[in-house]
Amino acid sequence: MAKCPKCNKNVYFAEKVTSLGKDWHRPCLKCEKCGKTLNPGSHAEHDGKPYCNNPCYTALFGPGGFGRGGTESHKY
Ligand SMILES: [Zn+2]
Ligand SMILES: [Zn+2]
């Protein structure tokens, strides 16, 4: 029985969605940052955690975004 990577509980077939190669509860597959519910296969991922493509992933990890911890700044 697969365990949901978000809540660590068993995922039964009826409530299962598969994304990032793992099985999730439907309500557990949501953006780590804003909590928006995500569609399997059409969202971003970082460190095995789901994020929405916009705005969260782009803002956090995308090119030109912030949060990379680098020293490079404003290169427009
Ligand atoms: Zn869950
Ligand atoms: Zn988000």
PDB file of N, CA and C and ligand atoms in Angstrom:
ATOM      1  N   MET A   1       0.845  -1.212   0.000  1.00  0.00           N
ATOM      2  CA  MET A   1       0.000   0.000   0.000  1.00  0.00           C
ATOM      3  C   MET A   1       0.873   1.252   0.000  1.00  0.00           C
ATOM      4  N   ALA A   2       0.620   2.109  -0.941  1.00  0.00           N
ATOM      5  CA  ALA A   2       1.404   3.333  -1.033  1.00  0.00           C
ATOM      6  C   ALA A   2       1.041   4.280   0.101  1.00  0.00           C
ATOM      7  N   LYS A   3       2.025   5.023   0.516  1.00  0.00           N
ATOM      8  CA  LYS A   3       1.765   6.040   1.527  1.00  0.00           C
ATOM      9  C   LYS A   3       1.868   7.416   0.893  1.00  0.00           C
ATOM     10  N   CYS A   4       0.978   8.273   1.303  1.00  0.00           N
ATOM     11  CA  CYS A   4       0.973   9.627   0.787  1.00  0.00           C
ATOM     12  C   CYS A   4       2.210  10.370   1.288  1.00  0.00           C
ATOM     13  N   PRO A   5       2.991  10.956   0.386  1.00  0.00           N
ATOM     14  CA  PRO A   5       4.208  11.665   0.813  1.00  0.00           C
ATOM     15  C   PRO A   5       3.916  12.910   1.640  1.00  0.00           C
ATOM     16  N   LYS A   6       2.703  13.384   1.568  1.00  0.00           N
ATOM     17  CA  LYS A   6       2.354  14.598   2.296  1.00  0.00           C
ATOM     18  C   LYS A   6       1.968  14.299   3.742  1.00  0.00           C
ATOM     19  N   CYS A   7       1.043  13.360   3.929  1.00  0.00           N
ATOM     20  CA  CYS A   7       0.537  13.112   5.287  1.00  0.00           C
ATOM     21  C   CYS A   7       0.990  11.765   5.829  1.00  0.00           C
ATOM     22  N   ASN A   8       1.673  10.964   4.982  1.00  0.00           N
ATOM     23  CA  ASN A   8       2.238   9.706   5.455  1.00  0.00           C
ATOM     24  C   ASN A   8       1.199   8.648   5.816  1.00  0.00           C
ATOM     25  N   LYS A   9      -0.011   8.790   5.309  1.00  0.00           N
ATOM     26  CA  LYS A   9      -1.037   7.782   5.561  1.00  0.00           C
ATOM     27  C   LYS A   9      -1.290   6.975   4.299  1.00  0.00           C
ATOM     28  N   ASN A  10      -1.868   5.810   4.457  1.00  0.00           N
ATOM     29  CA  ASN A  10      -2.161   4.956   3.317  1.00  0.00           C
ATOM     30  C   ASN A  10      -3.055   5.664   2.309  1.00  0.00           C
ATOM     31  N   VAL A  11      -2.763   5.418   1.050  1.00  0.00           N
ATOM     32  CA  VAL A  11      -3.581   5.992  -0.008  1.00  0.00           C
ATOM     33  C   VAL A  11      -4.370   4.870  -0.665  1.00  0.00           C
ATOM     34  N   TYR A  12      -5.664   4.936  -0.586  1.00  0.00           N
ATOM     35  CA  TYR A  12      -6.501   3.925  -1.208  1.00  0.00           C
ATOM     36  C   TYR A  12      -6.826   4.329  -2.639  1.00  0.00           C
ATOM     37  N   PHE A  13      -7.111   3.333  -3.418  1.00  0.00           N
ATOM     38  CA  PHE A  13      -7.298   3.539  -4.846  1.00  0.00           C
ATOM     39  C   PHE A  13      -8.287   4.652  -5.160  1.00  0.00           C
ATOM     40  N   ALA A  14      -9.379   4.688  -4.453  1.00  0.00           N
ATOM     41  CA  ALA A  14     -10.456   5.628  -4.769  1.00  0.00           C
ATOM     42  C   ALA A  14     -10.049   7.079  -4.576  1.00  0.00           C
ATOM     43  N   GLU A  15      -9.067   7.313  -3.730  1.00  0.00           N
ATOM     44  CA  GLU A  15      -8.697   8.701  -3.435  1.00  0.00           C
ATOM     45  C   GLU A  15      -7.311   9.039  -3.968  1.00  0.00           C
ATOM     46  N   LYS A  16      -6.796   8.165  -4.791  1.00  0.00           N
ATOM     47  CA  LYS A  16      -5.411   8.285  -5.212  1.00  0.00           C
ATOM     48  C   LYS A  16      -5.234   9.166  -6.448  1.00  0.00           C
ATOM     49  N   VAL A  17      -4.229  10.018  -6.416  1.00  0.00           N
ATOM     50  CA  VAL A  17      -3.744  10.670  -7.627  1.00  0.00           C
ATOM     51  C   VAL A  17      -2.246  10.422  -7.689  1.00  0.00           C
ATOM     52  N   THR A  18      -1.730  10.239  -8.877  1.00  0.00           N
ATOM     53  CA  THR A  18      -0.311   9.957  -9.036  1.00  0.00           C
ATOM     54  C   THR A  18       0.390  11.133  -9.686  1.00  0.00           C
ATOM     55  N   SER A  19       1.413  11.618  -9.006  1.00  0.00           N
ATOM     56  CA  SER A  19       2.232  12.682  -9.563  1.00  0.00           C
ATOM     57  C   SER A  19       3.616  12.603  -8.953  1.00  0.00           C
ATOM     58  N   LEU A  20       4.604  13.065  -9.692  1.00  0.00           N
ATOM     59  CA  LEU A  20       6.009  12.991  -9.271  1.00  0.00           C
ATOM     60  C   LEU A  20       6.419  11.562  -8.956  1.00  0.00           C
ATOM     61  N   GLY A  21       5.737  10.591  -9.575  1.00  0.00           N
ATOM     62  CA  GLY A  21       6.079   9.196  -9.361  1.00  0.00           C
ATOM     63  C   GLY A  21       5.605   8.663  -8.023  1.00  0.00           C
ATOM     64  N   LYS A  22       4.745   9.414  -7.342  1.00  0.00           N
ATOM     65  CA  LYS A  22       4.224   8.974  -6.052  1.00  0.00           C
ATOM     66  C   LYS A  22       2.705   9.035  -6.044  1.00  0.00           C
ATOM     67  N   ASP A  23       2.137   8.341  -5.078  1.00  0.00           N
ATOM     68  CA  ASP A  23       0.684   8.350  -4.938  1.00  0.00           C
ATOM     69  C   ASP A  23       0.284   9.288  -3.810  1.00  0.00           C
ATOM     70  N   TRP A  24      -0.659  10.168  -4.101  1.00  0.00           N
ATOM     71  CA  TRP A  24      -1.094  11.176  -3.140  1.00  0.00           C
ATOM     72  C   TRP A  24      -2.585  11.066  -2.912  1.00  0.00           C
ATOM     73  N   HIS A  25      -3.038  11.518  -1.752  1.00  0.00           N
ATOM     74  CA  HIS A  25      -4.457  11.787  -1.599  1.00  0.00           C
ATOM     75  C   HIS A  25      -4.787  12.985  -2.485  1.00  0.00           C
ATOM     76  N   ARG A  26      -5.956  12.970  -3.057  1.00  0.00           N
ATOM     77  CA  ARG A  26      -6.315  14.106  -3.915  1.00  0.00           C
ATOM     78  C   ARG A  26      -6.136  15.445  -3.195  1.00  0.00           C
ATOM     79  N   PRO A  27      -6.634  15.602  -1.971  1.00  0.00           N
ATOM     80  CA  PRO A  27      -6.486  16.907  -1.300  1.00  0.00           C
ATOM     81  C   PRO A  27      -5.061  17.194  -0.832  1.00  0.00           C
ATOM     82  N   CYS A  28      -4.196  16.176  -0.828  1.00  0.00           N
ATOM     83  CA  CYS A  28      -2.829  16.394  -0.353  1.00  0.00           C
ATOM     84  C   CYS A  28      -1.913  16.901  -1.454  1.00  0.00           C
ATOM     85  N   LEU A  29      -2.323  16.722  -2.699  1.00  0.00           N
ATOM     86  CA  LEU A  29      -1.496  17.214  -3.798  1.00  0.00           C
ATOM     87  C   LEU A  29      -1.801  18.685  -4.018  1.00  0.00           C
ATOM     88  N   LYS A  30      -1.116  19.497  -3.250  1.00  0.00           N
ATOM     89  CA  LYS A  30      -1.330  20.930  -3.376  1.00  0.00           C
ATOM     90  C   LYS A  30      -0.013  21.660  -3.204  1.00  0.00           C
ATOM     91  N   CYS A  31      -0.001  22.893  -3.639  1.00  0.00           N
ATOM     92  CA  CYS A  31       1.215  23.683  -3.615  1.00  0.00           C
ATOM     93  C   CYS A  31       1.718  23.867  -2.191  1.00  0.00           C
ATOM     94  N   GLU A  32       3.008  23.603  -2.003  1.00  0.00           N
ATOM     95  CA  GLU A  32       3.610  23.733  -0.675  1.00  0.00           C
ATOM     96  C   GLU A  32       3.561  25.167  -0.166  1.00  0.00           C
ATOM     97  N   LYS A  33       3.523  26.106  -1.087  1.00  0.00           N
ATOM     98  CA  LYS A  33       3.607  27.500  -0.669  1.00  0.00           C
ATOM     99  C   LYS A  33       2.225  28.140  -0.480  1.00  0.00           C
ATOM    100  N   CYS A  34       1.397  28.055  -1.520  1.00  0.00           N
ATOM    101  CA  CYS A  34       0.133  28.780  -1.443  1.00  0.00           C
ATOM    102  C   CYS A  34      -1.050  27.880  -1.133  1.00  0.00           C
ATOM    103  N   GLY A  35      -0.849  26.545  -1.180  1.00  0.00           N
ATOM    104  CA  GLY A  35      -1.921  25.649  -0.805  1.00  0.00           C
ATOM    105  C   GLY A  35      -2.957  25.403  -1.894  1.00  0.00           C
ATOM    106  N   LYS A  36      -2.686  25.885  -3.074  1.00  0.00           N
ATOM    107  CA  LYS A  36      -3.602  25.666  -4.189  1.00  0.00           C
ATOM    108  C   LYS A  36      -3.612  24.197  -4.598  1.00  0.00           C
ATOM    109  N   THR A  37      -4.773  23.640  -4.856  1.00  0.00           N
ATOM    110  CA  THR A  37      -4.859  22.254  -5.298  1.00  0.00           C
ATOM    111  C   THR A  37      -4.276  22.117  -6.697  1.00  0.00           C
ATOM    112  N   LEU A  38      -3.493  21.053  -6.904  1.00  0.00           N
ATOM    113  CA  LEU A  38      -2.772  20.892  -8.164  1.00  0.00           C
ATOM    114  C   LEU A  38      -3.311  19.715  -8.961  1.00  0.00           C
ATOM    115  N   ASN A  39      -3.153  19.793 -10.258  1.00  0.00           N
ATOM    116  CA  ASN A  39      -3.514  18.683 -11.129  1.00  0.00           C
ATOM    117  C   ASN A  39      -2.293  17.819 -11.381  1.00  0.00           C
ATOM    118  N   PRO A  40      -2.448  16.510 -11.230  1.00  0.00           N
ATOM    119  CA  PRO A  40      -1.314  15.611 -11.441  1.00  0.00           C
ATOM    120  C   PRO A  40      -0.693  15.834 -12.809  1.00  0.00           C
ATOM    121  N   GLY A  41       0.624  15.968 -12.852  1.00  0.00           N
ATOM    122  CA  GLY A  41       1.318  16.098 -14.116  1.00  0.00           C
ATOM    123  C   GLY A  41       1.390  17.516 -14.650  1.00  0.00           C
ATOM    124  N   SER A  42       0.647  18.435 -14.067  1.00  0.00           N
ATOM    125  CA  SER A  42       0.712  19.800 -14.587  1.00  0.00           C
ATOM    126  C   SER A  42       1.051  20.774 -13.475  1.00  0.00           C
ATOM    127  N   HIS A  43       2.094  20.439 -12.747  1.00  0.00           N
ATOM    128  CA  HIS A  43       2.577  21.354 -11.725  1.00  0.00           C
ATOM    129  C   HIS A  43       4.076  21.196 -11.603  1.00  0.00           C
ATOM    130  N   ALA A  44       4.701  22.088 -10.905  1.00  0.00           N
ATOM    131  CA  ALA A  44       6.144  22.033 -10.743  1.00  0.00           C
ATOM    132  C   ALA A  44       6.500  21.230  -9.500  1.00  0.00           C
ATOM    133  N   GLU A  45       7.803  20.986  -9.355  1.00  0.00           N
ATOM    134  CA  GLU A  45       8.259  20.159  -8.247  1.00  0.00           C
ATOM    135  C   GLU A  45       9.625  20.647  -7.796  1.00  0.00           C
ATOM    136  N   HIS A  46       9.839  20.627  -6.509  1.00  0.00           N
ATOM    137  CA  HIS A  46      11.165  20.944  -5.986  1.00  0.00           C
ATOM    138  C   HIS A  46      11.397  20.121  -4.738  1.00  0.00           C
ATOM    139  N   ASP A  47      12.501  19.371  -4.727  1.00  0.00           N
ATOM    140  CA  ASP A  47      12.806  18.550  -3.556  1.00  0.00           C
ATOM    141  C   ASP A  47      11.710  17.532  -3.264  1.00  0.00           C
ATOM    142  N   GLY A  48      11.035  17.078  -4.317  1.00  0.00           N
ATOM    143  CA  GLY A  48       9.984  16.096  -4.122  1.00  0.00           C
ATOM    144  C   GLY A  48       8.677  16.677  -3.631  1.00  0.00           C
ATOM    145  N   LYS A  49       8.629  17.999  -3.506  1.00  0.00           N
ATOM    146  CA  LYS A  49       7.406  18.637  -3.050  1.00  0.00           C
ATOM    147  C   LYS A  49       6.735  19.370  -4.204  1.00  0.00           C
ATOM    148  N   PRO A  50       5.430  19.325  -4.232  1.00  0.00           N
ATOM    149  CA  PRO A  50       4.707  19.957  -5.335  1.00  0.00           C
ATOM    150  C   PRO A  50       4.521  21.462  -5.145  1.00  0.00           C
ATOM    151  N   TYR A  51       4.658  22.180  -6.225  1.00  0.00           N
ATOM    152  CA  TYR A  51       4.396  23.614  -6.237  1.00  0.00           C
ATOM    153  C   TYR A  51       3.600  23.948  -7.485  1.00  0.00           C
ATOM    154  N   CYS A  52       2.815  24.994  -7.434  1.00  0.00           N
ATOM    155  CA  CYS A  52       2.183  25.440  -8.663  1.00  0.00           C
ATOM    156  C   CYS A  52       3.231  26.139  -9.515  1.00  0.00           C
ATOM    157  N   ASN A  53       3.077  26.037 -10.830  1.00  0.00           N
ATOM    158  CA  ASN A  53       4.045  26.659 -11.743  1.00  0.00           C
ATOM    159  C   ASN A  53       4.080  28.164 -11.547  1.00  0.00           C
ATOM    160  N   ASN A  54       2.895  28.703 -11.415  1.00  0.00           N
ATOM    161  CA  ASN A  54       2.762  30.140 -11.263  1.00  0.00           C
ATOM    162  C   ASN A  54       1.798  30.475 -10.145  1.00  0.00           C
ATOM    163  N   PRO A  55       2.114  31.330  -9.260  1.00  0.00           N
ATOM    164  CA  PRO A  55       3.369  32.083  -9.264  1.00  0.00           C
ATOM    165  C   PRO A  55       4.476  31.446  -8.444  1.00  0.00           C
ATOM    166  N   CYS A  56       4.172  30.407  -7.696  1.00  0.00           N
ATOM    167  CA  CYS A  56       5.109  29.984  -6.651  1.00  0.00           C
ATOM    168  C   CYS A  56       6.437  29.465  -7.180  1.00  0.00           C
ATOM    169  N   TYR A  57       6.406  28.488  -8.095  1.00  0.00           N
ATOM    170  CA  TYR A  57       7.674  27.931  -8.541  1.00  0.00           C
ATOM    171  C   TYR A  57       8.523  28.982  -9.235  1.00  0.00           C
ATOM    172  N   THR A  58       7.873  29.739 -10.078  1.00  0.00           N
ATOM    173  CA  THR A  58       8.596  30.783 -10.793  1.00  0.00           C
ATOM    174  C   THR A  58       9.203  31.784  -9.827  1.00  0.00           C
ATOM    175  N   ALA A  59       8.425  32.155  -8.814  1.00  0.00           N
ATOM    176  CA  ALA A  59       8.908  33.140  -7.855  1.00  0.00           C
ATOM    177  C   ALA A  59      10.030  32.573  -6.993  1.00  0.00           C
ATOM    178  N   LEU A  60       9.903  31.304  -6.612  1.00  0.00           N
ATOM    179  CA  LEU A  60      10.876  30.726  -5.688  1.00  0.00           C
ATOM    180  C   LEU A  60      12.136  30.238  -6.384  1.00  0.00           C
ATOM    181  N   PHE A  61      11.962  29.562  -7.504  1.00  0.00           N
ATOM    182  CA  PHE A  61      13.099  28.858  -8.098  1.00  0.00           C
ATOM    183  C   PHE A  61      13.375  29.225  -9.541  1.00  0.00           C
ATOM    184  N   GLY A  62      12.483  29.950 -10.145  1.00  0.00           N
ATOM    185  CA  GLY A  62      12.638  30.260 -11.558  1.00  0.00           C
ATOM    186  C   GLY A  62      13.772  31.223 -11.813  1.00  0.00           C
ATOM    187  N   PRO A  63      14.195  31.304 -13.068  1.00  0.00           N
ATOM    188  CA  PRO A  63      15.249  32.242 -13.428  1.00  0.00           C
ATOM    189  C   PRO A  63      14.800  33.675 -13.172  1.00  0.00           C
ATOM    190  N   GLY A  64      15.637  34.443 -12.554  1.00  0.00           N
ATOM    191  CA  GLY A  64      15.271  35.817 -12.252  1.00  0.00           C
ATOM    192  C   GLY A  64      14.459  35.938 -10.983  1.00  0.00           C
ATOM    193  N   GLY A  65      14.102  34.821 -10.403  1.00  0.00           N
ATOM    194  CA  GLY A  65      13.333  34.867  -9.168  1.00  0.00           C
ATOM    195  C   GLY A  65      14.242  35.046  -7.972  1.00  0.00           C
ATOM    196  N   PHE A  66      13.618  35.023  -6.811  1.00  0.00           N
ATOM    197  CA  PHE A  66      14.439  35.118  -5.615  1.00  0.00           C
ATOM    198  C   PHE A  66      14.405  33.781  -4.886  1.00  0.00           C
ATOM    199  N   GLY A  67      15.192  33.639  -3.868  1.00  0.00           N
ATOM    200  CA  GLY A  67      15.146  32.425  -3.070  1.00  0.00           C
ATOM    201  C   GLY A  67      16.201  31.407  -3.449  1.00  0.00           C
ATOM    202  N   ARG A  68      17.053  31.732  -4.397  1.00  0.00           N
ATOM    203  CA  ARG A  68      18.093  30.781  -4.763  1.00  0.00           C
ATOM    204  C   ARG A  68      19.296  30.858  -3.810  1.00  0.00           C
ATOM    205  N   GLY A  69      19.360  31.903  -3.035  1.00  0.00           N
ATOM    206  CA  GLY A  69      20.434  32.025  -2.068  1.00  0.00           C
ATOM    207  C   GLY A  69      21.742  32.481  -2.685  1.00  0.00           C
ATOM    208  N   GLY A  70      21.699  32.846  -3.930  1.00  0.00           N
ATOM    209  CA  GLY A  70      22.913  33.296  -4.602  1.00  0.00           C
ATOM    210  C   GLY A  70      23.177  34.760  -4.319  1.00  0.00           C
ATOM    211  N   THR A  71      24.303  35.212  -4.790  1.00  0.00           N
ATOM    212  CA  THR A  71      24.651  36.599  -4.569  1.00  0.00           C
ATOM    213  C   THR A  71      24.318  37.461  -5.776  1.00  0.00           C
ATOM    214  N   GLU A  72      24.004  36.802  -6.886  1.00  0.00           N
ATOM    215  CA  GLU A  72      23.681  37.564  -8.089  1.00  0.00           C
ATOM    216  C   GLU A  72      22.350  38.287  -7.891  1.00  0.00           C
ATOM    217  N   SER A  73      22.360  39.548  -8.236  1.00  0.00           N
ATOM    218  CA  SER A  73      21.150  40.330  -8.075  1.00  0.00           C
ATOM    219  C   SER A  73      20.773  40.990  -9.380  1.00  0.00           C
ATOM    220  N   HIS A  74      19.579  41.483  -9.408  1.00  0.00           N
ATOM    221  CA  HIS A  74      19.016  42.229 -10.532  1.00  0.00           C
ATOM    222  C   HIS A  74      19.809  42.209 -11.837  1.00  0.00           C
ATOM    223  N   LYS A  75      19.636  41.173 -12.588  1.00  0.00           N
ATOM    224  CA  LYS A  75      20.272  41.144 -13.904  1.00  0.00           C
ATOM    225  C   LYS A  75      19.211  41.199 -14.986  1.00  0.00           C
ATOM    226  N   TYR A  76      18.731  42.406 -15.232  1.00  0.00           N
ATOM    227  CA  TYR A  76      17.756  42.563 -16.299  1.00  0.00           C
ATOM    228  C   TYR A  76      18.327  43.420 -17.409  1.00  0.00           C
TER     229      TYR A  76
HETATM  230 ZN    ZN B   1      -2.278  12.492   2.209  1.00  0.00          ZN
HETATM  231 ZN    ZN B   2       1.515  27.962  -5.207  1.00  0.00          ZN
END
